[in-house]
Amino acid sequence: MSHVMDTYARLPVAFERGEGSWLWDAAGKRYLDAVAGVAVCGLGHGHPRYVAALREQVGRLVHTSNLYHITLQEKLADRLAAISGMDNVFFCNSGCEANEAAIKLARLYGHKKNIEAPAIVVLDRAFHGRTIATLSATGSRKVQAGFEPLLAGFVRVPFDDLDAIRKVAEGNRNVVAVLVELLQGEGGVNVCHEGYLRGLREICEAHGWLLMLDEVQSGMGRTGKWFAFQHSGIAPDVMPLAKGLGNGMPIGACLASGAAAKLFKPGNHGSTFGGNPLACAAALATLEIIEDERLMDNAVKVGDHIRAELARQFAGLKGVREIRGKGLMIGIELEHPCGELVGQALERGLLINVTVDNVVRLLPPLVFRMEEAGLLLATLVPLITQFLDRQGASQAAAQTA
Ligand code: PMP
């Protein structure tokens, strides 16, 4: 009997070692990793410069607490401010914690405006985490079921629908912020329309709301820019980050600008491990390597190629609804629940993910090479084609029966 709590439906494999976009299990079988620890290991596995930076820092200093100044935290905050154009940063350990900080900022902001019960607009199919506050903000009943009562103070609207938000603005004086993933990850790699962010910014300006963009999954170069918002030239007031920030060392961050950057005062918020020297050294090395090795350009080149090839090879195939995404955040929506593809790919030495039952999600490391994209396509396309053939055959059989 396992003594680990039963919170994950795990696949029957454990990895022992990794290099670049590849992982090896205990039996020595090799797997091409198109999941990257769920959009975490942008540099791939065992990147020599990253490993050296961590080794060096482990020997020097791991943790001191936020009772004291942390030089590497200051340095990392400077770098994050420089690449995002935002003012300051709160450091934590995970995506949900970064979103918790954002939610607390919004509530403080509301109370400053004498709003007693501040509310945040959130979207259908959003995923913001699994703490009580962030699962309440999340737009999935599966994530919430059993954990009621949910936290109050969230107003839900459909994805990619500015009019719905305008309607909320007219009728609800308690709203102080919107919290949005521009590119929804867990919700099915859903991309909002060109102009959505501009519209959102206008609504926020008109009503004095904070624009809060959850870039936990879409950030850190994955879409071809440091942050997904940078494709549209509109900046947020608050931005939670995590996942790719430390390339696997747990670190989260909540960035803020303008009024939002001045809200927290000593005693308002904290985290024992948040931004410790080891985590910050990992993030600084990650940022440096992404920049030096031009990995965002690579994400665009390889991601565009994968999406174009998927579109070409699936052209006219019944059962493929849409191929979408940006950079190396790619979704293939099928007409049928397709969870079985994950195990079938695993048998063939390929790691993929399926989310919301019928979307194959690909999140390869940013170091993914063209040859690896070729291998991925050579395994995945036949697998999906055969899966859809079987679906077609069983539907035909059901109709004749
Ligand atoms: N926000 C988004 C957009 C995410 O994709 C995730 C994790 N999938 C989270 C928040 C929560 O992050 P964590 O699991 O690190 O708490």
Tab-separated table of C-alpha atoms and ligand atoms in Angstrom:
chain	number	residue	atom	x	y	z
A	1	MET	CA	0.000	0.000	0.000
A	2	SER	CA	1.309	3.427	-0.892
A	3	HIS	CA	1.652	5.929	1.927
A	4	VAL	CA	1.290	8.793	-0.532
A	5	MET	CA	-2.196	10.315	-0.532
A	6	ASP	CA	-4.363	9.329	-3.439
A	7	THR	CA	-4.701	12.730	-5.145
A	8	TYR	CA	-3.409	11.880	-8.644
A	9	ALA	CA	-4.397	9.333	-11.292
A	10	ARG	CA	-0.754	8.627	-12.111
A	11	LEU	CA	0.562	6.940	-15.223
A	12	PRO	CA	2.442	3.648	-14.681
A	13	VAL	CA	5.955	5.041	-15.049
A	14	ALA	CA	8.614	6.736	-12.901
A	15	PHE	CA	11.542	8.575	-14.421
A	16	GLU	CA	15.101	8.278	-13.223
A	17	ARG	CA	17.012	10.718	-15.340
A	18	GLY	CA	16.573	13.408	-17.986
A	19	GLU	CA	18.515	15.221	-20.647
A	20	GLY	CA	17.113	17.981	-22.843
A	21	SER	CA	13.681	16.918	-24.119
A	22	TRP	CA	14.186	13.281	-23.075
A	23	LEU	CA	13.457	11.253	-19.942
A	24	TRP	CA	14.519	7.712	-19.037
A	25	ASP	CA	12.661	5.253	-16.788
A	26	ALA	CA	14.263	2.696	-14.468
A	27	ALA	CA	14.343	0.064	-17.219
A	28	GLY	CA	16.309	2.405	-19.472
A	29	LYS	CA	13.397	3.153	-21.842
A	30	ARG	CA	13.568	6.626	-23.372
A	31	TYR	CA	10.606	9.039	-23.645
A	32	LEU	CA	10.221	12.237	-25.665
A	33	ASP	CA	8.818	14.805	-23.243
A	34	ALA	CA	6.099	17.001	-24.753
A	35	VAL	CA	4.712	17.914	-21.311
A	36	ALA	CA	7.816	19.368	-19.591
A	37	GLY	CA	6.463	18.813	-16.084
A	38	VAL	CA	3.259	20.661	-17.126
A	39	ALA	CA	4.887	23.722	-18.676
A	40	VAL	CA	7.611	23.907	-16.036
A	41	CYS	CA	10.924	22.674	-17.476
A	42	GLY	CA	11.398	25.202	-20.279
A	43	LEU	CA	15.137	24.502	-20.392
A	44	GLY	CA	14.433	20.787	-20.602
A	45	HIS	CA	16.081	18.393	-18.173
A	46	GLY	CA	19.628	18.626	-16.860
A	47	HIS	CA	20.585	21.834	-18.652
A	48	PRO	CA	24.319	22.103	-17.792
A	49	ARG	CA	24.280	25.846	-17.019
A	50	TYR	CA	21.171	25.536	-14.888
A	51	VAL	CA	22.584	22.535	-13.017
A	52	ALA	CA	25.858	24.370	-12.386
A	53	ALA	CA	24.048	27.457	-11.060
A	54	LEU	CA	21.986	25.325	-8.643
A	55	ARG	CA	25.032	23.333	-7.474
A	56	GLU	CA	26.927	26.520	-6.804
A	57	GLN	CA	24.051	28.052	-4.829
A	58	VAL	CA	23.325	24.889	-2.807
A	59	GLY	CA	26.909	24.955	-1.546
A	60	ARG	CA	26.758	28.646	-0.726
A	61	LEU	CA	23.342	29.242	0.877
A	62	VAL	CA	19.896	27.655	0.535
A	63	HIS	CA	17.513	29.477	2.852
A	64	THR	CA	17.525	32.326	5.313
A	65	SER	CA	13.819	33.463	5.528
A	66	ASN	CA	12.307	36.824	4.738
A	67	LEU	CA	13.274	38.197	8.151
A	68	TYR	CA	16.385	39.396	6.324
A	69	HIS	CA	17.283	40.953	3.000
A	70	ILE	CA	17.890	38.436	0.227
A	71	THR	CA	20.252	39.783	-2.419
A	72	LEU	CA	19.249	37.261	-5.083
A	73	GLN	CA	15.573	38.128	-4.525
A	74	GLU	CA	16.323	41.789	-5.204
A	75	LYS	CA	18.242	40.817	-8.320
A	76	LEU	CA	15.429	38.563	-9.567
A	77	ALA	CA	12.804	41.228	-8.890
A	78	ASP	CA	14.887	43.703	-10.927
A	79	ARG	CA	15.079	41.247	-13.831
A	80	LEU	CA	11.344	40.442	-13.711
A	81	ALA	CA	10.480	44.139	-13.575
A	82	ALA	CA	12.765	44.785	-16.553
A	83	ILE	CA	11.287	42.068	-18.786
A	84	SER	CA	7.655	42.736	-17.830
A	85	GLY	CA	7.693	46.523	-17.451
A	86	MET	CA	5.975	46.069	-14.081
A	87	ASP	CA	6.924	47.744	-10.796
A	88	ASN	CA	7.473	45.121	-8.108
A	89	VAL	CA	7.209	41.482	-7.107
A	90	PHE	CA	6.028	39.313	-4.223
A	91	PHE	CA	7.746	35.898	-4.172
A	92	CYS	CA	6.077	32.626	-3.199
A	93	ASN	CA	6.320	28.959	-4.168
A	94	SER	CA	3.587	28.001	-6.601
A	95	GLY	CA	0.936	29.173	-9.012
A	96	CYS	CA	-1.945	28.994	-6.579
A	97	GLU	CA	0.051	31.012	-4.080
A	98	ALA	CA	0.812	33.642	-6.721
A	99	ASN	CA	-2.921	33.845	-7.425
A	100	GLU	CA	-3.686	34.052	-3.701
A	101	ALA	CA	-1.448	37.121	-3.576
A	102	ALA	CA	-3.330	38.610	-6.547
A	103	ILE	CA	-6.703	37.972	-4.879
A	104	LYS	CA	-5.470	39.571	-1.656
A	105	LEU	CA	-4.177	42.596	-3.582
A	106	ALA	CA	-7.585	42.997	-5.236
A	107	ARG	CA	-9.358	42.825	-1.885
A	108	LEU	CA	-7.014	45.365	-0.297
A	109	TYR	CA	-7.528	47.603	-3.305
A	110	GLY	CA	-11.306	47.324	-2.863
A	111	HIS	CA	-11.206	48.077	0.848
A	112	LYS	CA	-9.088	51.148	0.132
A	113	LYS	CA	-11.975	52.326	-2.048
A	114	ASN	CA	-14.386	51.624	0.837
A	115	ILE	CA	-15.940	48.616	-0.871
A	116	GLU	CA	-16.853	46.248	1.949
A	117	ALA	CA	-17.270	43.075	-0.097
A	118	PRO	CA	-14.904	43.416	-3.062
A	119	ALA	CA	-15.529	41.043	-5.971
A	120	ILE	CA	-13.345	39.776	-8.800
A	121	VAL	CA	-14.583	38.876	-12.280
A	122	VAL	CA	-13.389	35.388	-13.315
A	123	LEU	CA	-13.996	33.279	-16.413
A	124	ASP	CA	-15.643	30.001	-17.320
A	125	ARG	CA	-13.137	27.163	-17.760
A	126	ALA	CA	-10.446	29.146	-15.943
A	127	PHE	CA	-7.912	27.372	-13.746
A	128	HIS	CA	-6.211	29.312	-10.973
A	129	GLY	CA	-5.256	26.610	-8.457
A	130	ARG	CA	-6.521	24.315	-5.730
A	131	THR	CA	-6.410	26.328	-2.519
A	132	ILE	CA	-9.875	27.338	-1.313
A	133	ALA	CA	-9.605	30.849	-2.760
A	134	THR	CA	-8.121	29.783	-6.086
A	135	LEU	CA	-10.455	26.824	-6.601
A	136	SER	CA	-13.327	29.237	-5.971
A	137	ALA	CA	-11.905	31.433	-8.739
A	138	THR	CA	-11.467	28.386	-10.985
A	139	GLY	CA	-14.247	27.733	-13.511
A	140	SER	CA	-14.484	23.965	-13.195
A	141	ARG	CA	-17.064	22.131	-11.092
A	142	LYS	CA	-14.750	19.102	-11.024
A	143	VAL	CA	-12.136	21.124	-9.151
A	144	GLN	CA	-14.686	22.626	-6.747
A	145	ALA	CA	-16.949	19.633	-6.011
A	146	GLY	CA	-16.764	18.498	-2.402
A	147	PHE	CA	-14.990	21.593	-1.139
A	148	GLU	CA	-17.990	23.845	-0.637
A	149	PRO	CA	-18.694	26.350	0.728
A	150	LEU	CA	-16.732	28.178	-1.933
A	151	LEU	CA	-15.202	31.516	-1.121
A	152	ALA	CA	-17.502	34.425	-1.940
A	153	GLY	CA	-16.378	37.396	-3.980
A	154	PHE	CA	-16.098	35.992	-7.502
A	155	VAL	CA	-18.394	36.852	-10.401
A	156	ARG	CA	-18.204	34.415	-13.292
A	157	VAL	CA	-18.582	35.290	-16.969
A	158	PRO	CA	-18.136	33.288	-20.205
A	159	PHE	CA	-14.658	33.032	-21.751
A	160	ASP	CA	-13.689	35.616	-24.376
A	161	ASP	CA	-16.894	37.646	-23.963
A	162	LEU	CA	-16.337	41.360	-23.341
A	163	ASP	CA	-20.060	42.197	-23.398
A	164	ALA	CA	-20.654	39.850	-20.478
A	165	ILE	CA	-18.036	41.778	-18.494
A	166	ARG	CA	-19.546	45.119	-19.505
A	167	LYS	CA	-22.886	43.879	-18.179
A	168	VAL	CA	-21.300	42.956	-14.848
A	169	ALA	CA	-19.736	46.427	-14.730
A	170	GLU	CA	-23.154	48.046	-15.096
A	171	GLY	CA	-24.860	45.978	-12.423
A	172	ASN	CA	-22.255	45.267	-9.777
A	173	ARG	CA	-20.609	48.089	-7.821
A	174	ASN	CA	-18.509	45.652	-5.773
A	175	VAL	CA	-16.249	44.554	-8.596
A	176	VAL	CA	-12.634	45.694	-8.162
A	177	ALA	CA	-10.677	43.489	-10.563
A	178	VAL	CA	-10.727	40.891	-13.326
A	179	LEU	CA	-8.568	37.771	-13.166
A	180	VAL	CA	-8.001	36.162	-16.556
A	181	GLU	CA	-5.767	33.653	-18.341
A	182	LEU	CA	-5.281	35.087	-21.846
A	183	LEU	CA	-4.453	31.594	-22.991
A	184	GLN	CA	-6.306	29.072	-20.852
A	185	GLY	CA	-4.179	26.007	-20.153
A	186	GLU	CA	-6.081	23.464	-18.065
A	187	GLY	CA	-9.359	24.676	-19.600
A	188	GLY	CA	-8.347	23.338	-23.021
A	189	VAL	CA	-5.727	25.685	-24.522
A	190	ASN	CA	-8.390	28.290	-25.272
A	191	VAL	CA	-7.189	31.428	-27.025
A	192	CYS	CA	-9.141	34.670	-26.700
A	193	HIS	CA	-9.762	36.815	-29.758
A	194	GLU	CA	-7.465	39.544	-31.013
A	195	GLY	CA	-8.582	42.726	-29.271
A	196	TYR	CA	-9.919	40.983	-26.155
A	197	LEU	CA	-7.128	42.278	-23.945
A	198	ARG	CA	-7.475	45.815	-25.301
A	199	GLY	CA	-11.209	45.672	-24.570
A	200	LEU	CA	-10.546	44.317	-21.105
A	201	ARG	CA	-8.079	47.127	-20.396
A	202	GLU	CA	-10.649	49.723	-21.493
A	203	ILE	CA	-13.295	48.255	-19.192
A	204	CYS	CA	-10.807	48.183	-16.301
A	205	GLU	CA	-9.795	51.802	-16.923
A	206	ALA	CA	-13.394	52.968	-17.154
A	207	HIS	CA	-14.347	51.361	-13.832
A	208	GLY	CA	-11.112	51.615	-11.878
A	209	TRP	CA	-10.606	47.813	-11.794
A	210	LEU	CA	-7.300	46.006	-11.594
A	211	LEU	CA	-6.436	43.993	-14.682
A	212	MET	CA	-4.939	40.758	-13.338
A	213	LEU	CA	-3.481	38.273	-15.843
A	214	ASP	CA	-2.699	34.763	-14.633
A	215	GLU	CA	0.413	33.884	-16.642
A	216	VAL	CA	1.335	30.905	-14.489
A	217	GLN	CA	1.179	28.596	-17.518
A	218	SER	CA	1.459	31.009	-20.473
A	219	GLY	CA	4.380	33.022	-19.076
A	220	MET	CA	8.149	32.568	-19.132
A	221	GLY	CA	8.597	32.399	-22.871
A	222	ARG	CA	6.174	29.613	-23.659
A	223	THR	CA	4.144	31.590	-26.216
A	224	GLY	CA	7.228	33.139	-27.855
A	225	LYS	CA	7.351	36.252	-25.658
A	226	TRP	CA	8.209	36.419	-21.983
A	227	PHE	CA	4.491	36.864	-21.241
A	228	ALA	CA	1.401	36.252	-23.376
A	229	PHE	CA	0.172	39.813	-22.747
A	230	GLN	CA	3.193	41.124	-24.656
A	231	HIS	CA	1.701	39.943	-27.955
A	232	SER	CA	-0.898	42.692	-27.647
A	233	GLY	CA	1.017	45.619	-26.174
A	234	ILE	CA	-1.373	46.018	-23.233
A	235	ALA	CA	0.069	45.645	-19.750
A	236	PRO	CA	-1.656	44.231	-16.654
A	237	ASP	CA	-1.761	45.716	-13.149
A	238	VAL	CA	-1.147	42.349	-11.514
A	239	MET	CA	0.446	39.184	-12.924
A	240	PRO	CA	0.802	35.860	-11.092
A	241	LEU	CA	3.660	33.640	-12.334
A	242	ALA	CA	5.101	30.252	-11.396
A	243	LYS	CA	5.738	27.010	-13.355
A	244	GLY	CA	8.496	27.904	-15.861
A	245	LEU	CA	9.976	30.589	-13.626
A	246	GLY	CA	12.309	28.215	-11.771
A	247	ASN	CA	12.486	25.444	-14.388
A	248	GLY	CA	11.482	22.931	-11.693
A	249	MET	CA	12.718	24.609	-8.525
A	250	PRO	CA	9.447	25.635	-6.847
A	251	ILE	CA	9.038	29.394	-7.125
A	252	GLY	CA	6.044	31.632	-7.782
A	253	ALA	CA	5.760	35.385	-8.098
A	254	CYS	CA	3.031	37.987	-8.122
A	255	LEU	CA	4.039	41.094	-10.079
A	256	ALA	CA	2.242	44.399	-9.670
A	257	SER	CA	2.220	47.880	-11.180
A	258	GLY	CA	0.850	51.315	-10.333
A	259	ALA	CA	-1.672	51.415	-7.488
A	260	ALA	CA	-1.479	47.625	-7.051
A	261	ALA	CA	2.262	47.846	-6.389
A	262	LYS	CA	1.732	50.047	-3.323
A	263	LEU	CA	-0.894	47.996	-1.486
A	264	PHE	CA	1.003	45.423	0.560
A	265	LYS	CA	2.700	46.747	3.679
A	266	PRO	CA	4.798	44.790	6.197
A	267	GLY	CA	2.538	42.271	7.915
A	268	ASN	CA	-0.026	42.019	5.098
A	269	HIS	CA	1.369	38.970	3.396
A	270	GLY	CA	4.244	36.515	3.533
A	271	SER	CA	5.627	33.076	2.807
A	272	THR	CA	8.400	31.295	4.712
A	273	PHE	CA	10.134	29.815	1.677
A	274	GLY	CA	9.081	32.574	-0.743
A	275	GLY	CA	12.001	33.761	-2.865
A	276	ASN	CA	14.716	31.967	-0.934
A	277	PRO	CA	18.280	32.129	-2.285
A	278	LEU	CA	18.169	28.710	-3.969
A	279	ALA	CA	14.832	29.319	-5.709
A	280	CYS	CA	15.958	32.768	-6.849
A	281	ALA	CA	19.275	31.431	-8.169
A	282	ALA	CA	17.294	28.863	-10.185
A	283	ALA	CA	14.994	31.537	-11.624
A	284	LEU	CA	17.874	33.905	-12.434
A	285	ALA	CA	19.695	31.122	-14.271
A	286	THR	CA	16.477	30.190	-16.107
A	287	LEU	CA	15.917	33.775	-17.276
A	288	GLU	CA	19.519	34.124	-18.410
A	289	ILE	CA	19.507	30.889	-20.374
A	290	ILE	CA	16.144	31.579	-22.062
A	291	GLU	CA	17.564	34.892	-23.219
A	292	ASP	CA	21.093	33.770	-24.179
A	293	GLU	CA	19.901	30.721	-26.101
A	294	ARG	CA	17.052	32.633	-27.773
A	295	LEU	CA	14.597	30.006	-26.604
A	296	MET	CA	11.558	32.230	-27.194
A	297	ASP	CA	12.450	32.395	-30.888
A	298	ASN	CA	12.784	28.644	-30.823
A	299	ALA	CA	9.340	28.315	-29.192
A	300	VAL	CA	7.820	30.318	-32.047
A	301	LYS	CA	9.684	28.443	-34.784
A	302	VAL	CA	9.064	24.936	-33.463
A	303	GLY	CA	5.552	25.687	-32.203
A	304	ASP	CA	4.475	27.196	-35.528
A	305	HIS	CA	5.907	24.181	-37.321
A	306	ILE	CA	4.069	21.690	-35.091
A	307	ARG	CA	0.741	23.516	-35.464
A	308	ALA	CA	1.147	23.913	-39.234
A	309	GLU	CA	2.049	20.231	-39.646
A	310	LEU	CA	-0.852	19.108	-37.464
A	311	ALA	CA	-3.209	21.237	-39.552
A	312	ARG	CA	-1.769	19.869	-42.792
A	313	GLN	CA	-1.704	16.226	-41.745
A	314	PHE	CA	-5.163	16.310	-40.166
A	315	ALA	CA	-6.731	18.290	-43.031
A	316	GLY	CA	-10.104	16.769	-43.883
A	317	LEU	CA	-9.898	14.198	-41.083
A	318	LYS	CA	-13.247	13.800	-39.363
A	319	GLY	CA	-13.070	14.089	-35.594
A	320	VAL	CA	-10.443	16.835	-35.300
A	321	ARG	CA	-12.282	19.987	-34.269
A	322	GLU	CA	-9.496	22.520	-33.946
A	323	ILE	CA	-5.741	22.939	-33.633
A	324	ARG	CA	-4.893	26.011	-31.596
A	325	GLY	CA	-2.419	27.693	-29.268
A	326	LYS	CA	0.604	29.923	-29.403
A	327	GLY	CA	4.292	29.058	-29.409
A	328	LEU	CA	4.819	25.818	-27.516
A	329	MET	CA	1.400	25.782	-25.880
A	330	ILE	CA	-0.637	23.691	-28.287
A	331	GLY	CA	-4.104	22.133	-28.132
A	332	ILE	CA	-5.727	19.620	-30.483
A	333	GLU	CA	-9.446	19.464	-29.791
A	334	LEU	CA	-11.097	16.216	-30.841
A	335	GLU	CA	-14.785	15.384	-31.052
A	336	HIS	CA	-14.420	12.499	-28.597
A	337	PRO	CA	-13.044	12.068	-25.081
A	338	CYS	CA	-9.491	10.909	-25.748
A	339	GLY	CA	-7.804	10.270	-22.381
A	340	GLU	CA	-6.695	6.834	-23.629
A	341	LEU	CA	-4.224	8.546	-26.002
A	342	VAL	CA	-1.966	9.439	-23.075
A	343	GLY	CA	-1.285	5.796	-22.177
A	344	GLN	CA	-0.929	4.786	-25.828
A	345	ALA	CA	1.615	7.554	-26.416
A	346	LEU	CA	3.474	6.521	-23.258
A	347	GLU	CA	3.817	2.971	-24.596
A	348	ARG	CA	5.390	4.453	-27.727
A	349	GLY	CA	7.827	6.573	-25.702
A	350	LEU	CA	6.025	9.897	-25.970
A	351	LEU	CA	4.668	12.063	-23.141
A	352	ILE	CA	1.554	14.074	-23.946
A	353	ASN	CA	-1.335	15.380	-21.869
A	354	VAL	CA	-5.101	15.402	-22.322
A	355	THR	CA	-7.173	18.092	-20.628
A	356	VAL	CA	-10.951	18.698	-20.391
A	357	ASP	CA	-11.399	15.100	-21.690
A	358	ASN	CA	-11.075	15.877	-25.401
A	359	VAL	CA	-8.127	18.251	-25.889
A	360	VAL	CA	-4.647	16.852	-26.468
A	361	ARG	CA	-2.295	19.377	-24.905
A	362	LEU	CA	1.354	19.706	-25.898
A	363	LEU	CA	3.736	21.725	-23.721
A	364	PRO	CA	7.227	20.724	-24.862
A	365	PRO	CA	10.304	22.343	-23.316
A	366	LEU	CA	11.382	25.578	-24.998
A	367	VAL	CA	14.566	23.780	-26.098
A	368	PHE	CA	12.492	21.374	-28.256
A	369	ARG	CA	14.341	20.853	-31.566
A	370	MET	CA	12.894	20.551	-35.055
A	371	GLU	CA	13.990	16.869	-35.192
A	372	GLU	CA	12.140	16.261	-31.948
A	373	ALA	CA	9.060	17.989	-33.363
A	374	GLY	CA	9.357	15.579	-36.306
A	375	LEU	CA	9.495	12.586	-33.954
A	376	LEU	CA	6.543	13.915	-31.961
A	377	LEU	CA	4.439	14.283	-35.124
A	378	ALA	CA	5.504	10.868	-36.442
A	379	THR	CA	4.163	9.243	-33.270
A	380	LEU	CA	1.195	11.448	-32.452
A	381	VAL	CA	-0.460	11.869	-35.850
A	382	PRO	CA	-0.910	8.113	-36.523
A	383	LEU	CA	-2.014	7.606	-32.916
A	384	ILE	CA	-4.770	10.223	-33.206
A	385	THR	CA	-5.707	9.043	-36.706
A	386	GLN	CA	-6.109	5.436	-35.528
A	387	PHE	CA	-8.035	6.605	-32.464
A	388	LEU	CA	-10.455	8.551	-34.656
A	389	ASP	CA	-10.788	5.587	-37.049
A	390	ARG	CA	-11.818	3.411	-34.103
A	391	GLN	CA	-14.316	6.057	-32.951
A	392	GLY	CA	-15.739	6.261	-36.481
A	393	ALA	CA	-15.986	2.467	-36.717
A	394	SER	CA	-17.712	2.096	-33.354
A	395	GLN	CA	-20.164	4.866	-34.226
A	396	ALA	CA	-20.959	3.182	-37.559
A	397	ALA	CA	-21.419	-0.139	-35.735
A	398	ALA	CA	-23.757	1.496	-33.211
A	399	GLN	CA	-25.831	2.976	-36.033
A	400	THR	CA	-26.248	-0.342	-37.858
A	401	ALA	CA	-26.930	-2.292	-34.661
B	1	PMP	N1	-2.839	29.153	-12.779
B	1	PMP	C1	-2.700	28.513	-13.944
B	1	PMP	C2	-3.022	29.238	-15.221
B	1	PMP	C3	-2.265	27.184	-13.981
B	1	PMP	O1	-2.153	26.547	-15.146
B	1	PMP	C4	-1.963	26.541	-12.762
B	1	PMP	C5	-1.480	25.114	-12.702
B	1	PMP	N2	-1.837	24.291	-13.727
B	1	PMP	C6	-2.124	27.256	-11.564
B	1	PMP	C7	-2.548	28.555	-11.618
B	1	PMP	C8	-1.806	26.628	-10.239
B	1	PMP	O2	-0.450	26.422	-10.104
B	1	PMP	P1	0.151	25.474	-8.953
B	1	PMP	O3	-0.225	24.074	-9.322
B	1	PMP	O4	1.619	25.730	-9.010
B	1	PMP	O5	-0.465	25.899	-7.686
